[in-house]
Amino acid sequence: MGLLDKIFKKANEEEQTMAKLNIGIILGSTRQGRVSPQVGEWVKGIADKRGDANYEIVDIADFKLPFLGEADAPGIAAWNEKLASLDGFVFIVQEYNHSITGALKNALDLAREAWNNKAAGIVSYGSTGGARAAEHLRGICGELKIADVRTHPTLSLFTDFENYTTFKPQELHLTNVNAMLDEVVAWSGALKTLRQ
């Protein structure tokens, strides 16, 4: 392969990467000792093998967000810019007192238009698979004009974690994660046309 062929090949690869959808895997917890990074990396590993979108971990903790209504902080602008650069989301949701974390609710509230007309999938975990937290999140998504997809992988603290701290997912979850990602990519692509 000649130099010119290599240049064209590299340019074509870069163009394909740019044309792909950008999907953020949002870690919904900021507490010390959280396990959401383990779950997020697992989802990203599955997603990256697909090659159908650009996937990235988006950690709420990195933005140092103030509580809604407190003084404006640089983290709010950076948070909104990051969300605006994404075409869809996968929320990693843990159940706290039958709902989502305060950090995730606050992060959702600190943006508005950056969420609109985008799709999202939910991967939840907890004693009941995080199902109650996911249902609360679905109501919030509706208000923010986020189209949440139906397929919802649920992970149990009892069977998918060792000592509640080390993530060891069962193989059966791979099917649900891939089905959820199929829906997120399809819906994100369709909704992108509304934002253009």
mmCIF file of N, CA and C in Angstrom, residues 46-174:
data_model
loop_
_atom_site.group_PDB
_atom_site.id
_atom_site.type_symbol
_atom_site.label_atom_id
_atom_site.label_comp_id
_atom_site.label_asym_id
_atom_site.label_seq_id
_atom_site.Cartn_x
_atom_site.Cartn_y
_atom_site.Cartn_z
ATOM 1 N N ILE A 46 -18.588 -4.065 26.136
ATOM 2 C CA ILE A 46 -19.544 -4.720 25.235
ATOM 3 C C ILE A 46 -19.844 -3.815 24.048
ATOM 4 N N ALA A 47 -20.087 -2.543 24.338
ATOM 5 C CA ALA A 47 -20.460 -1.576 23.305
ATOM 6 C C ALA A 47 -19.343 -1.377 22.282
ATOM 7 N N ASP A 48 -18.116 -1.247 22.759
ATOM 8 C CA ASP A 48 -16.993 -0.999 21.851
ATOM 9 C C ASP A 48 -16.785 -2.134 20.852
ATOM 10 N N LYS A 49 -17.111 -3.365 21.237
ATOM 11 C CA LYS A 49 -16.963 -4.503 20.326
ATOM 12 C C LYS A 49 -17.940 -4.425 19.163
ATOM 13 N N ARG A 50 -19.018 -3.681 19.329
ATOM 14 C CA ARG A 50 -20.055 -3.573 18.302
ATOM 15 C C ARG A 50 -19.605 -2.698 17.129
ATOM 16 N N GLY A 51 -18.860 -1.631 17.416
ATOM 17 C CA GLY A 51 -18.373 -0.744 16.367
ATOM 18 C C GLY A 51 -19.433 0.108 15.699
ATOM 19 N N ASP A 52 -20.634 0.198 16.287
ATOM 20 C CA ASP A 52 -21.730 0.920 15.637
ATOM 21 C C ASP A 52 -21.884 2.362 16.092
ATOM 22 N N ALA A 53 -21.111 2.786 17.108
ATOM 23 C CA ALA A 53 -21.172 4.150 17.621
ATOM 24 C C ALA A 53 -19.884 4.427 18.383
ATOM 25 N N ASN A 54 -19.681 5.691 18.707
ATOM 26 C CA ASN A 54 -18.569 6.077 19.568
ATOM 27 C C ASN A 54 -19.107 6.115 21.000
ATOM 28 N N TYR A 55 -18.590 5.260 21.862
ATOM 29 C CA TYR A 55 -19.060 5.178 23.243
ATOM 30 C C TYR A 55 -18.007 5.765 24.179
ATOM 31 N N GLU A 56 -18.465 6.497 25.190
ATOM 32 C CA GLU A 56 -17.541 7.029 26.186
ATOM 33 C C GLU A 56 -18.198 7.063 27.561
ATOM 34 N N ILE A 57 -17.368 6.879 28.579
ATOM 35 C CA ILE A 57 -17.832 6.990 29.962
ATOM 36 C C ILE A 57 -17.935 8.474 30.297
ATOM 37 N N VAL A 58 -19.052 8.867 30.881
ATOM 38 C CA VAL A 58 -19.242 10.238 31.355
ATOM 39 C C VAL A 58 -19.535 10.135 32.854
ATOM 40 N N ASP A 59 -18.579 10.566 33.646
ATOM 41 C CA ASP A 59 -18.674 10.442 35.099
ATOM 42 C C ASP A 59 -19.126 11.763 35.710
ATOM 43 N N ILE A 60 -20.305 11.756 36.300
ATOM 44 C CA ILE A 60 -20.842 12.969 36.929
ATOM 45 C C ILE A 60 -19.836 13.540 37.933
ATOM 46 N N ALA A 61 -19.132 12.689 38.643
ATOM 47 C CA ALA A 61 -18.182 13.136 39.670
ATOM 48 C C ALA A 61 -17.092 14.039 39.102
ATOM 49 N N ASP A 62 -16.751 13.866 37.831
ATOM 50 C CA ASP A 62 -15.687 14.671 37.215
ATOM 51 C C ASP A 62 -16.071 16.135 37.041
ATOM 52 N N PHE A 63 -17.353 16.453 37.098
ATOM 53 C CA PHE A 63 -17.806 17.811 36.799
ATOM 54 C C PHE A 63 -17.983 18.687 38.036
ATOM 55 N N LYS A 64 -17.892 18.110 39.225
ATOM 56 C CA LYS A 64 -17.996 18.881 40.478
ATOM 57 C C LYS A 64 -19.207 19.809 40.452
ATOM 58 N N LEU A 65 -20.357 19.248 40.155
ATOM 59 C CA LEU A 65 -21.573 20.040 39.991
ATOM 60 C C LEU A 65 -22.096 20.564 41.332
ATOM 61 N N PRO A 66 -22.503 21.832 41.368
ATOM 62 C CA PRO A 66 -23.143 22.352 42.582
ATOM 63 C C PRO A 66 -24.590 21.858 42.633
ATOM 64 N N PHE A 67 -25.241 22.020 43.763
ATOM 65 C CA PHE A 67 -26.654 21.686 43.814
ATOM 66 C C PHE A 67 -27.445 22.725 43.034
ATOM 67 N N LEU A 68 -28.521 22.296 42.412
ATOM 68 C CA LEU A 68 -29.383 23.192 41.658
ATOM 69 C C LEU A 68 -29.808 24.352 42.547
ATOM 70 N N GLY A 69 -29.645 25.571 42.053
ATOM 71 C CA GLY A 69 -30.032 26.760 42.800
ATOM 72 C C GLY A 69 -28.893 27.416 43.544
ATOM 73 N N GLU A 70 -27.770 26.706 43.690
ATOM 74 C CA GLU A 70 -26.596 27.320 44.304
ATOM 75 C C GLU A 70 -25.911 28.203 43.269
ATOM 76 N N ALA A 71 -24.891 28.885 43.682
ATOM 77 C CA ALA A 71 -24.154 29.764 42.768
ATOM 78 C C ALA A 71 -23.709 28.994 41.531
ATOM 79 N N ASP A 72 -23.684 29.698 40.400
ATOM 80 C CA ASP A 72 -23.234 29.091 39.151
ATOM 81 C C ASP A 72 -21.787 28.639 39.312
ATOM 82 N N ALA A 73 -21.437 27.549 38.684
ATOM 83 C CA ALA A 73 -20.076 27.016 38.769
ATOM 84 C C ALA A 73 -19.635 26.586 37.371
ATOM 85 N N PRO A 74 -18.319 26.612 37.108
ATOM 86 C CA PRO A 74 -17.820 26.212 35.785
ATOM 87 C C PRO A 74 -18.263 24.810 35.376
ATOM 88 N N GLY A 75 -18.473 23.937 36.349
ATOM 89 C CA GLY A 75 -18.875 22.575 36.052
ATOM 90 C C GLY A 75 -20.200 22.485 35.318
ATOM 91 N N ILE A 76 -21.099 23.437 35.562
ATOM 92 C CA ILE A 76 -22.411 23.407 34.909
ATOM 93 C C ILE A 76 -22.266 23.602 33.401
ATOM 94 N N ALA A 77 -21.466 24.579 33.002
ATOM 95 C CA ALA A 77 -21.250 24.831 31.571
ATOM 96 C C ALA A 77 -20.568 23.632 30.916
ATOM 97 N N ALA A 78 -19.561 23.076 31.575
ATOM 98 C CA ALA A 78 -18.853 21.910 31.022
ATOM 99 C C ALA A 78 -19.796 20.716 30.914
ATOM 100 N N TRP A 79 -20.657 20.527 31.905
ATOM 101 C CA TRP A 79 -21.638 19.436 31.903
ATOM 102 C C TRP A 79 -22.575 19.579 30.707
ATOM 103 N N ASN A 80 -23.110 20.775 30.502
ATOM 104 C CA ASN A 80 -24.031 21.013 29.389
ATOM 105 C C ASN A 80 -23.332 20.840 28.048
ATOM 106 N N GLU A 81 -22.084 21.273 27.942
ATOM 107 C CA GLU A 81 -21.325 21.098 26.698
ATOM 108 C C GLU A 81 -21.111 19.620 26.395
ATOM 109 N N LYS A 82 -20.781 18.845 27.423
ATOM 110 C CA LYS A 82 -20.567 17.412 27.222
ATOM 111 C C LYS A 82 -21.859 16.754 26.752
ATOM 112 N N LEU A 83 -22.978 17.052 27.417
ATOM 113 C CA LEU A 83 -24.257 16.464 27.028
ATOM 114 C C LEU A 83 -24.646 16.875 25.608
ATOM 115 N N ALA A 84 -24.402 18.123 25.253
ATOM 116 C CA ALA A 84 -24.745 18.618 23.919
ATOM 117 C C ALA A 84 -23.957 17.882 22.835
ATOM 118 N N SER A 85 -22.765 17.398 23.170
ATOM 119 C CA SER A 85 -21.923 16.697 22.182
ATOM 120 C C SER A 85 -22.362 15.246 21.964
ATOM 121 N N LEU A 86 -23.320 14.778 22.754
ATOM 122 C CA LEU A 86 -23.748 13.386 22.689
ATOM 123 C C LEU A 86 -25.084 13.240 21.975
ATOM 124 N N ASP A 87 -25.258 12.114 21.294
ATOM 125 C CA ASP A 87 -26.499 11.827 20.572
ATOM 126 C C ASP A 87 -27.435 10.925 21.365
ATOM 127 N N GLY A 88 -26.915 10.265 22.372
ATOM 128 C CA GLY A 88 -27.722 9.362 23.180
ATOM 129 C C GLY A 88 -26.961 8.980 24.431
ATOM 130 N N PHE A 89 -27.647 8.240 25.301
ATOM 131 C CA PHE A 89 -27.089 7.947 26.611
ATOM 132 C C PHE A 89 -27.403 6.512 27.043
ATOM 133 N N VAL A 90 -26.547 6.000 27.906
ATOM 134 C CA VAL A 90 -26.845 4.801 28.675
ATOM 135 C C VAL A 90 -26.611 5.204 30.121
ATOM 136 N N PHE A 91 -27.660 5.189 30.930
ATOM 137 C CA PHE A 91 -27.542 5.540 32.335
ATOM 138 C C PHE A 91 -27.204 4.294 33.148
ATOM 139 N N ILE A 92 -26.151 4.393 33.954
ATOM 140 C CA ILE A 92 -25.816 3.339 34.913
ATOM 141 C C ILE A 92 -26.449 3.797 36.230
ATOM 142 N N VAL A 93 -27.507 3.087 36.632
ATOM 143 C CA VAL A 93 -28.360 3.559 37.720
ATOM 144 C C VAL A 93 -28.357 2.571 38.882
ATOM 145 N N GLN A 94 -28.059 3.078 40.065
ATOM 146 C CA GLN A 94 -28.125 2.287 41.270
ATOM 147 C C GLN A 94 -29.332 2.751 42.093
ATOM 148 N N GLU A 95 -29.931 1.818 42.793
ATOM 149 C CA GLU A 95 -31.128 2.160 43.557
ATOM 150 C C GLU A 95 -30.764 2.586 44.976
ATOM 151 N N TYR A 96 -31.219 3.783 45.350
ATOM 152 C CA TYR A 96 -31.053 4.306 46.696
ATOM 153 C C TYR A 96 -32.446 4.633 47.225
ATOM 154 N N ASN A 97 -32.866 3.969 48.265
ATOM 155 C CA ASN A 97 -34.179 4.246 48.864
ATOM 156 C C ASN A 97 -35.300 4.250 47.823
ATOM 157 N N HIS A 98 -35.314 3.242 46.971
ATOM 158 C CA HIS A 98 -36.334 3.041 45.935
ATOM 159 C C HIS A 98 -36.281 4.084 44.826
ATOM 160 N N SER A 99 -35.180 4.795 44.652
ATOM 161 C CA SER A 99 -35.089 5.805 43.604
ATOM 162 C C SER A 99 -33.648 5.943 43.129
ATOM 163 N N ILE A 100 -33.424 6.962 42.296
ATOM 164 C CA ILE A 100 -32.084 7.260 41.794
ATOM 165 C C ILE A 100 -31.314 8.057 42.844
ATOM 166 N N THR A 101 -30.022 8.198 42.641
ATOM 167 C CA THR A 101 -29.200 8.975 43.575
ATOM 168 C C THR A 101 -29.521 10.458 43.454
ATOM 169 N N GLY A 102 -29.255 11.183 44.536
ATOM 170 C CA GLY A 102 -29.405 12.639 44.507
ATOM 171 C C GLY A 102 -28.460 13.268 43.488
ATOM 172 N N ALA A 103 -27.265 12.696 43.345
ATOM 173 C CA ALA A 103 -26.285 13.232 42.388
ATOM 174 C C ALA A 103 -26.808 13.142 40.959
ATOM 175 N N LEU A 104 -27.435 12.016 40.616
ATOM 176 C CA LEU A 104 -27.974 11.873 39.258
ATOM 177 C C LEU A 104 -29.156 12.810 39.041
ATOM 178 N N LYS A 105 -30.047 12.904 40.020
ATOM 179 C CA LYS A 105 -31.200 13.806 39.874
ATOM 180 C C LYS A 105 -30.719 15.233 39.691
ATOM 181 N N ASN A 106 -29.740 15.644 40.474
ATOM 182 C CA ASN A 106 -29.188 16.991 40.360
ATOM 183 C C ASN A 106 -28.560 17.215 38.984
ATOM 184 N N ALA A 107 -27.808 16.221 38.497
ATOM 185 C CA ALA A 107 -27.170 16.339 37.176
ATOM 186 C C ALA A 107 -28.218 16.431 36.074
ATOM 187 N N LEU A 108 -29.295 15.690 36.212
ATOM 188 C CA LEU A 108 -30.389 15.775 35.234
ATOM 189 C C LEU A 108 -31.010 17.170 35.250
ATOM 190 N N ASP A 109 -31.201 17.722 36.450
ATOM 191 C CA ASP A 109 -31.853 19.024 36.596
ATOM 192 C C ASP A 109 -30.981 20.189 36.138
ATOM 193 N N LEU A 110 -29.661 20.017 36.148
ATOM 194 C CA LEU A 110 -28.753 21.104 35.788
ATOM 195 C C LEU A 110 -28.599 21.297 34.279
ATOM 196 N N ALA A 111 -29.336 20.541 33.506
ATOM 197 C CA ALA A 111 -29.339 20.704 32.048
ATOM 198 C C ALA A 111 -30.784 20.606 31.591
ATOM 199 N N ARG A 112 -31.059 21.128 30.439
ATOM 200 C CA ARG A 112 -32.417 21.015 29.897
ATOM 201 C C ARG A 112 -32.337 20.672 28.406
ATOM 202 N N GLU A 113 -32.052 21.678 27.595
ATOM 203 C CA GLU A 113 -32.038 21.469 26.143
ATOM 204 C C GLU A 113 -31.004 20.431 25.709
ATOM 205 N N ALA A 114 -29.935 20.298 26.457
ATOM 206 C CA ALA A 114 -28.886 19.339 26.089
ATOM 207 C C ALA A 114 -29.388 17.895 26.138
ATOM 208 N N TRP A 115 -30.469 17.648 26.867
ATOM 209 C CA TRP A 115 -31.066 16.314 26.945
ATOM 210 C C TRP A 115 -32.090 16.077 25.841
ATOM 211 N N ASN A 116 -32.703 17.143 25.349
ATOM 212 C CA ASN A 116 -33.882 17.042 24.487
ATOM 213 C C ASN A 116 -33.655 16.289 23.188
ATOM 214 N N ASN A 117 -34.676 15.486 22.827
ATOM 215 C CA ASN A 117 -34.703 14.743 21.562
ATOM 216 C C ASN A 117 -33.501 13.820 21.386
ATOM 217 N N LYS A 118 -33.207 13.095 22.456
ATOM 218 C CA LYS A 118 -32.155 12.088 22.433
ATOM 219 C C LYS A 118 -32.711 10.814 23.070
ATOM 220 N N ALA A 119 -32.057 9.717 22.818
ATOM 221 C CA ALA A 119 -32.509 8.422 23.356
ATOM 222 C C ALA A 119 -31.617 7.986 24.504
ATOM 223 N N ALA A 120 -32.169 7.129 25.348
ATOM 224 C CA ALA A 120 -31.381 6.609 26.462
ATOM 225 C C ALA A 120 -31.786 5.186 26.798
ATOM 226 N N GLY A 121 -30.789 4.425 27.188
ATOM 227 C CA GLY A 121 -31.004 3.113 27.761
ATOM 228 C C GLY A 121 -30.647 3.178 29.235
ATOM 229 N N ILE A 122 -31.138 2.209 29.984
ATOM 230 C CA ILE A 122 -30.881 2.171 31.420
ATOM 231 C C ILE A 122 -30.340 0.788 31.780
ATOM 232 N N VAL A 123 -29.221 0.783 32.513
ATOM 233 C CA VAL A 123 -28.697 -0.436 33.126
ATOM 234 C C VAL A 123 -28.730 -0.157 34.620
ATOM 235 N N SER A 124 -29.502 -0.945 35.363
ATOM 236 C CA SER A 124 -29.665 -0.656 36.787
ATOM 237 C C SER A 124 -29.218 -1.831 37.644
ATOM 238 N N TYR A 125 -28.922 -1.504 38.895
ATOM 239 C CA TYR A 125 -28.567 -2.552 39.843
ATOM 240 C C TYR A 125 -29.020 -2.180 41.242
ATOM 241 N N GLY A 126 -29.224 -3.221 42.044
ATOM 242 C CA GLY A 126 -29.669 -3.057 43.427
ATOM 243 C C GLY A 126 -30.209 -4.369 43.931
ATOM 244 N N SER A 127 -30.854 -4.329 45.085
ATOM 245 C CA SER A 127 -31.377 -5.561 45.668
ATOM 246 C C SER A 127 -32.496 -6.159 44.826
ATOM 247 N N THR A 128 -33.239 -5.319 44.114
ATOM 248 C CA THR A 128 -34.270 -5.809 43.186
ATOM 249 C C THR A 128 -33.881 -5.455 41.748
ATOM 250 N N GLY A 129 -32.594 -5.440 41.488
ATOM 251 C CA GLY A 129 -32.104 -5.113 40.154
ATOM 252 C C GLY A 129 -32.174 -3.636 39.828
ATOM 253 N N GLY A 130 -32.486 -2.805 40.816
ATOM 254 C CA GLY A 130 -32.588 -1.366 40.577
ATOM 255 C C GLY A 130 -33.827 -0.971 39.805
ATOM 256 N N ALA A 131 -34.816 -1.850 39.745
ATOM 257 C CA ALA A 131 -36.010 -1.619 38.923
ATOM 258 C C ALA A 131 -36.785 -0.376 39.344
ATOM 259 N N ARG A 132 -36.884 -0.125 40.645
ATOM 260 C CA ARG A 132 -37.655 1.035 41.109
ATOM 261 C C ARG A 132 -36.946 2.334 40.747
ATOM 262 N N ALA A 133 -35.629 2.356 40.841
ATOM 263 C CA ALA A 133 -34.866 3.536 40.445
ATOM 264 C C ALA A 133 -35.035 3.792 38.945
ATOM 265 N N ALA A 134 -34.990 2.724 38.159
ATOM 266 C CA ALA A 134 -35.144 2.865 36.706
ATOM 267 C C ALA A 134 -36.519 3.442 36.362
ATOM 268 N N GLU A 135 -37.545 3.003 37.061
ATOM 269 C CA GLU A 135 -38.888 3.529 36.790
ATOM 270 C C GLU A 135 -38.981 5.009 37.142
ATOM 271 N N HIS A 136 -38.346 5.429 38.220
ATOM 272 C CA HIS A 136 -38.320 6.860 38.544
ATOM 273 C C HIS A 136 -37.581 7.636 37.454
ATOM 274 N N LEU A 137 -36.467 7.082 37.006
ATOM 275 C CA LEU A 137 -35.686 7.745 35.957
ATOM 276 C C LEU A 137 -36.494 7.882 34.671
ATOM 277 N N ARG A 138 -37.304 6.895 34.336
ATOM 278 C CA ARG A 138 -38.117 6.980 33.114
ATOM 279 C C ARG A 138 -39.061 8.189 33.147
ATOM 280 N N GLY A 139 -39.662 8.460 34.304
ATOM 281 C CA GLY A 139 -40.536 9.625 34.422
ATOM 282 C C GLY A 139 -39.781 10.929 34.213
ATOM 283 N N ILE A 140 -38.578 11.010 34.752
ATOM 284 C CA ILE A 140 -37.747 12.204 34.585
ATOM 285 C C ILE A 140 -37.335 12.355 33.121
ATOM 286 N N CYS A 141 -36.968 11.236 32.499
ATOM 287 C CA CYS A 141 -36.583 11.271 31.079
ATOM 288 C C CYS A 141 -37.710 11.839 30.219
ATOM 289 N N GLY A 142 -38.937 11.427 30.495
ATOM 290 C CA GLY A 142 -40.066 11.930 29.725
ATOM 291 C C GLY A 142 -40.167 13.443 29.800
ATOM 292 N N GLU A 143 -39.976 13.997 30.983
ATOM 293 C CA GLU A 143 -40.051 15.456 31.163
ATOM 294 C C GLU A 143 -38.923 16.167 30.433
ATOM 295 N N LEU A 144 -37.764 15.518 30.313
ATOM 296 C CA LEU A 144 -36.608 16.124 29.641
ATOM 297 C C LEU A 144 -36.553 15.800 28.143
ATOM 298 N N LYS A 145 -37.610 15.209 27.629
ATOM 299 C CA LYS A 145 -37.691 14.825 26.216
ATOM 300 C C LYS A 145 -36.595 13.846 25.820
ATOM 301 N N ILE A 146 -36.295 12.927 26.746
ATOM 302 C CA ILE A 146 -35.377 11.831 26.459
ATOM 303 C C ILE A 146 -36.245 10.609 26.216
ATOM 304 N N ALA A 147 -36.079 9.974 25.069
ATOM 305 C CA ALA A 147 -36.846 8.765 24.748
ATOM 306 C C ALA A 147 -36.110 7.557 25.321
ATOM 307 N N ASP A 148 -36.652 6.995 26.397
ATOM 308 C CA ASP A 148 -36.001 5.831 27.002
ATOM 309 C C ASP A 148 -36.470 4.564 26.300
ATOM 310 N N VAL A 149 -35.518 3.694 26.027
ATOM 311 C CA VAL A 149 -35.838 2.462 25.302
ATOM 312 C C VAL A 149 -36.369 1.413 26.266
ATOM 313 N N ARG A 150 -37.062 0.436 25.727
ATOM 314 C CA ARG A 150 -37.743 -0.556 26.548
ATOM 315 C C ARG A 150 -36.808 -1.561 27.212
ATOM 316 N N THR A 151 -35.850 -2.104 26.452
ATOM 317 C CA THR A 151 -34.996 -3.154 26.994
ATOM 318 C C THR A 151 -34.137 -2.589 28.119
ATOM 319 N N HIS A 152 -34.138 -3.284 29.242
ATOM 320 C CA HIS A 152 -33.560 -2.746 30.464
ATOM 321 C C HIS A 152 -32.820 -3.842 31.238
ATOM 322 N N PRO A 153 -31.496 -3.940 31.067
ATOM 323 C CA PRO A 153 -30.737 -4.913 31.849
ATOM 324 C C PRO A 153 -30.764 -4.563 33.343
ATOM 325 N N THR A 154 -31.120 -5.532 34.178
ATOM 326 C CA THR A 154 -31.151 -5.336 35.629
ATOM 327 C C THR A 154 -30.154 -6.287 36.271
ATOM 328 N N LEU A 155 -29.348 -5.746 37.160
ATOM 329 C CA LEU A 155 -28.288 -6.509 37.808
ATOM 330 C C LEU A 155 -28.581 -6.610 39.301
ATOM 331 N N SER A 156 -28.413 -7.785 39.836
ATOM 332 C CA SER A 156 -28.713 -8.024 41.246
ATOM 333 C C SER A 156 -27.461 -7.917 42.108
ATOM 334 N N LEU A 157 -27.601 -7.229 43.232
ATOM 335 C CA LEU A 157 -26.487 -7.167 44.180
ATOM 336 C C LEU A 157 -26.135 -8.547 44.721
ATOM 337 N N PHE A 158 -27.106 -9.467 44.695
ATOM 338 C CA PHE A 158 -26.900 -10.795 45.276
ATOM 339 C C PHE A 158 -26.242 -11.786 44.317
ATOM 340 N N THR A 159 -26.511 -11.641 43.013
ATOM 341 C CA THR A 159 -25.994 -12.641 42.077
ATOM 342 C C THR A 159 -24.970 -12.088 41.081
ATOM 343 N N ASP A 160 -24.873 -10.773 40.959
ATOM 344 C CA ASP A 160 -23.943 -10.179 39.988
ATOM 345 C C ASP A 160 -22.783 -9.430 40.646
ATOM 346 N N PHE A 161 -22.737 -9.451 41.961
ATOM 347 C CA PHE A 161 -21.660 -8.798 42.710
ATOM 348 C C PHE A 161 -21.153 -9.759 43.784
ATOM 349 N N GLU A 162 -19.855 -9.738 44.000
ATOM 350 C CA GLU A 162 -19.254 -10.527 45.077
ATOM 351 C C GLU A 162 -19.091 -9.594 46.275
ATOM 352 N N ASN A 163 -19.660 -9.970 47.405
ATOM 353 C CA ASN A 163 -19.620 -9.137 48.617
ATOM 354 C C ASN A 163 -20.158 -7.724 48.367
ATOM 355 N N TYR A 164 -21.071 -7.607 47.428
ATOM 356 C CA TYR A 164 -21.734 -6.325 47.091
ATOM 357 C C TYR A 164 -20.776 -5.262 46.546
ATOM 358 N N THR A 165 -19.526 -5.609 46.309
ATOM 359 C CA THR A 165 -18.554 -4.598 45.887
ATOM 360 C C THR A 165 -17.790 -4.928 44.610
ATOM 361 N N THR A 166 -17.644 -6.202 44.295
ATOM 362 C CA THR A 166 -16.890 -6.598 43.098
ATOM 363 C C THR A 166 -17.870 -7.102 42.053
ATOM 364 N N PHE A 167 -17.914 -6.422 40.938
ATOM 365 C CA PHE A 167 -18.880 -6.729 39.887
ATOM 366 C C PHE A 167 -18.464 -7.978 39.126
ATOM 367 N N LYS A 168 -19.328 -8.985 39.125
ATOM 368 C CA LYS A 168 -19.098 -10.237 38.403
ATOM 369 C C LYS A 168 -20.412 -10.626 37.727
ATOM 370 N N PRO A 169 -20.712 -9.983 36.590
ATOM 371 C CA PRO A 169 -22.012 -10.198 35.943
ATOM 372 C C PRO A 169 -22.169 -11.593 35.365
ATOM 373 N N GLN A 170 -23.391 -12.074 35.400
ATOM 374 C CA GLN A 170 -23.705 -13.359 34.786
ATOM 375 C C GLN A 170 -23.731 -13.180 33.267
ATOM 376 N N GLU A 171 -23.391 -14.227 32.554
ATOM 377 C CA GLU A 171 -23.340 -14.197 31.083
ATOM 378 C C GLU A 171 -24.693 -13.837 30.459
ATOM 379 N N LEU A 172 -25.770 -14.197 31.108
ATOM 380 C CA LEU A 172 -27.098 -13.974 30.535
ATOM 381 C C LEU A 172 -27.384 -12.498 30.267
ATOM 382 N N HIS A 173 -26.679 -11.596 30.925
ATOM 383 C CA HIS A 173 -26.916 -10.165 30.739
ATOM 384 C C HIS A 173 -26.414 -9.634 29.392
ATOM 385 N N LEU A 174 -25.495 -10.346 28.756
ATOM 386 C CA LEU A 174 -24.946 -9.883 27.468
ATOM 387 C C LEU A 174 -26.043 -9.698 26.430
#
